[in-house]
Amino acid sequence: MAEKFDVVDLIRTKRDKGSLTTAEINWLIDAYTRGYVGDEQMAAFAMAVTLNGMTRDEVRDLTLAMIASGERMDFSSLGKPTVDKHSTGGVGDKITLPLMPLVASFGVAVPQLSGRGLGHTGGTLDKLESIPGWRASLTNDEIFAQLSSVGGVICAAGSGLAPADKKLYALRDITGTVEAIPLIASSIMSKKIAEGTDSLVLDVKFGSGAFMQDIALSRELAQTMVDLGNDAGVRTTALLTNMHVPLGLAIGNANEVRESVEVLAGGGPADVVELTLALASEMLRLAGQPDADVAAALKDGRAMDTWRRVIEAQGGDPDGALPTPRETMTVTAPSSGVLLRQDALSFGIAAWRLGAGRARAADPVVHAAGIDLLAKPGDTVVEGQPLFTLSGDDPARFERALESLEGAWSIGPASDYFGEAPLVAERIS
Ligand code: URA
């Protein structure tokens, strides 16, 4: 069968700052998925988009074409609203763990299809796999049954969801074309729309530990994704949130599960609680419960009950012992004063080097590896006081982790501390 278009013409159009039609984009994504368009051609196309951008219509067409490359899930027969959250990822970002059961405890279904970490940002599935017996892979029937019985699920997105994105994302990763708003937005939203949720809240981060350092770019990314979601019939809003310092005190896998359970028990670090409550309120607002008292559900154990049921439903033991590290090293304050900074990216890289993250998709993670922060910016510290503890199984990794922490934090007089910017900077709808 003759092909409808010539891929070189389409690449030239984008190279010369032109726009593609719906039919051209549909053909390109289909031809790439079936292997007619080669990786080298798609890489040239992705670079042209990275340099020259796309119109709003093109981004919508690209998203819809990637959705059409695979299956679409349908939860409409569940008989309850569905709502999901997606975070663009950050250091110490374990919010999905307390958030999913908290929102599900209000009777809405939360299909949290999640990913694994790559590079310095952690992955929700890696964290949960610290729990003995817990299983990330579920069939579509199991997902449906668990949403119906327990109300929440956190599991791996199946390979049938937006396969064109899977192929294109792997290509972007090795061709310097990840950081393009049209490509990021269509990649994230094709998977979220194909997942079949009624509503979606996006946590779009900015700051050193985030994908986008700059709030203006995060705002543009958030608005692009919110428009894509709403145009596709998914009620979508976004919170722009600060990722200059790590979230909470734990960075890693098992230690982040421990911290999440503290939050579900009514305690935990103030910033983790604040963001969990802000996202839960936003999700429940979209799901038709604007007055839900989310703080009460966290305090009175309702969210914890749902957490235990979700973990058990996926084969995990909520009371099982989490892995502990073979080696630890604690860094102490060299002088007295106020902790002025704690750079999220540097701490994320250090935890990754300790083994909490992976460099290649096939690498395993060390569940007990990571960093526990013992002080946060603004805290008064005295000389010799422990500041943070590195954990891992391999002492050889500690030196490289410490290297990435050089210059990442500092202690000074209280007059040099200007406070932290608000955690939730803006809401985009
Ligand atoms: N996450 C995705 O799923 N896709 C991107 O392009 C970036 C982050």
PDB file of N, CA, C and O and ligand atoms in Angstrom, residues 86 165 169 172 178 183-184 187-188 191 211, ligand 1:
ATOM      1  N   HIS A  86      -0.900  13.440  38.665  1.00  0.00           N
ATOM      2  CA  HIS A  86       0.400  13.177  38.047  1.00  0.00           C
ATOM      3  C   HIS A  86       1.379  14.248  38.497  1.00  0.00           C
ATOM      4  O   HIS A  86       1.072  15.440  38.454  1.00  0.00           O
ATOM      5  N   ASP A 165       4.127   6.581  22.468  1.00  0.00           N
ATOM      6  CA  ASP A 165       4.865   7.424  23.407  1.00  0.00           C
ATOM      7  C   ASP A 165       6.043   6.667  24.003  1.00  0.00           C
ATOM      8  O   ASP A 165       7.120   7.225  24.191  1.00  0.00           O
ATOM      9  N   TYR A 169       9.497   8.292  23.672  1.00  0.00           N
ATOM     10  CA  TYR A 169      10.164   8.784  24.880  1.00  0.00           C
ATOM     11  C   TYR A 169      11.565   8.196  25.001  1.00  0.00           C
ATOM     12  O   TYR A 169      12.527   8.897  25.336  1.00  0.00           O
ATOM     13  N   ARG A 172      13.718  10.103  22.632  1.00  0.00           N
ATOM     14  CA  ARG A 172      14.019  11.464  23.116  1.00  0.00           C
ATOM     15  C   ARG A 172      15.085  11.432  24.191  1.00  0.00           C
ATOM     16  O   ARG A 172      15.947  12.309  24.271  1.00  0.00           O
ATOM     17  N   VAL A 178      14.265  15.605  25.247  1.00  0.00           N
ATOM     18  CA  VAL A 178      13.264  15.462  26.313  1.00  0.00           C
ATOM     19  C   VAL A 178      12.661  16.830  26.650  1.00  0.00           C
ATOM     20  O   VAL A 178      11.453  16.973  26.803  1.00  0.00           O
ATOM     21  N   LEU A 183       6.416  18.124  23.463  1.00  0.00           N
ATOM     22  CA  LEU A 183       6.681  16.682  23.552  1.00  0.00           C
ATOM     23  C   LEU A 183       6.418  16.158  24.964  1.00  0.00           C
ATOM     24  O   LEU A 183       5.871  15.058  25.133  1.00  0.00           O
ATOM     25  N   ILE A 184       6.785  16.924  25.988  1.00  0.00           N
ATOM     26  CA  ILE A 184       6.521  16.485  27.370  1.00  0.00           C
ATOM     27  C   ILE A 184       5.007  16.434  27.599  1.00  0.00           C
ATOM     28  O   ILE A 184       4.468  15.459  28.119  1.00  0.00           O
ATOM     29  N   SER A 187       3.310  13.624  25.759  1.00  0.00           N
ATOM     30  CA  SER A 187       3.725  12.338  26.311  1.00  0.00           C
ATOM     31  C   SER A 187       2.954  12.033  27.592  1.00  0.00           C
ATOM     32  O   SER A 187       2.351  10.959  27.742  1.00  0.00           O
ATOM     33  N   ILE A 188       2.954  12.989  28.524  1.00  0.00           N
ATOM     34  CA  ILE A 188       2.269  12.757  29.805  1.00  0.00           C
ATOM     35  C   ILE A 188       0.764  12.617  29.586  1.00  0.00           C
ATOM     36  O   ILE A 188       0.126  11.680  30.083  1.00  0.00           O
ATOM     37  N   LYS A 191      -0.822   9.361  27.975  1.00  0.00           N
ATOM     38  CA  LYS A 191      -0.972   8.225  28.895  1.00  0.00           C
ATOM     39  C   LYS A 191      -2.132   8.472  29.869  1.00  0.00           C
ATOM     40  O   LYS A 191      -2.902   7.560  30.171  1.00  0.00           O
ATOM     41  N   PHE A 211      12.088  19.037  36.733  1.00  0.00           N
ATOM     42  CA  PHE A 211      12.311  18.942  35.318  1.00  0.00           C
ATOM     43  C   PHE A 211      12.582  20.317  34.704  1.00  0.00           C
ATOM     44  O   PHE A 211      13.460  20.506  33.886  1.00  0.00           O
TER      45      PHE A 211
HETATM   46  N1  URA B   1       7.284  12.046  31.770  1.00  0.00           N
HETATM   47  C1  URA B   1       6.711  11.520  30.665  1.00  0.00           C
HETATM   48  O1  URA B   1       5.910  10.598  30.760  1.00  0.00           O
HETATM   49  N2  URA B   1       7.035  12.053  29.472  1.00  0.00           N
HETATM   50  C2  URA B   1       7.881  13.071  29.319  1.00  0.00           C
HETATM   51  O2  URA B   1       8.110  13.513  28.223  1.00  0.00           O
HETATM   52  C3  URA B   1       8.474  13.589  30.477  1.00  0.00           C
HETATM   53  C4  URA B   1       8.162  13.065  31.685  1.00  0.00           C
END
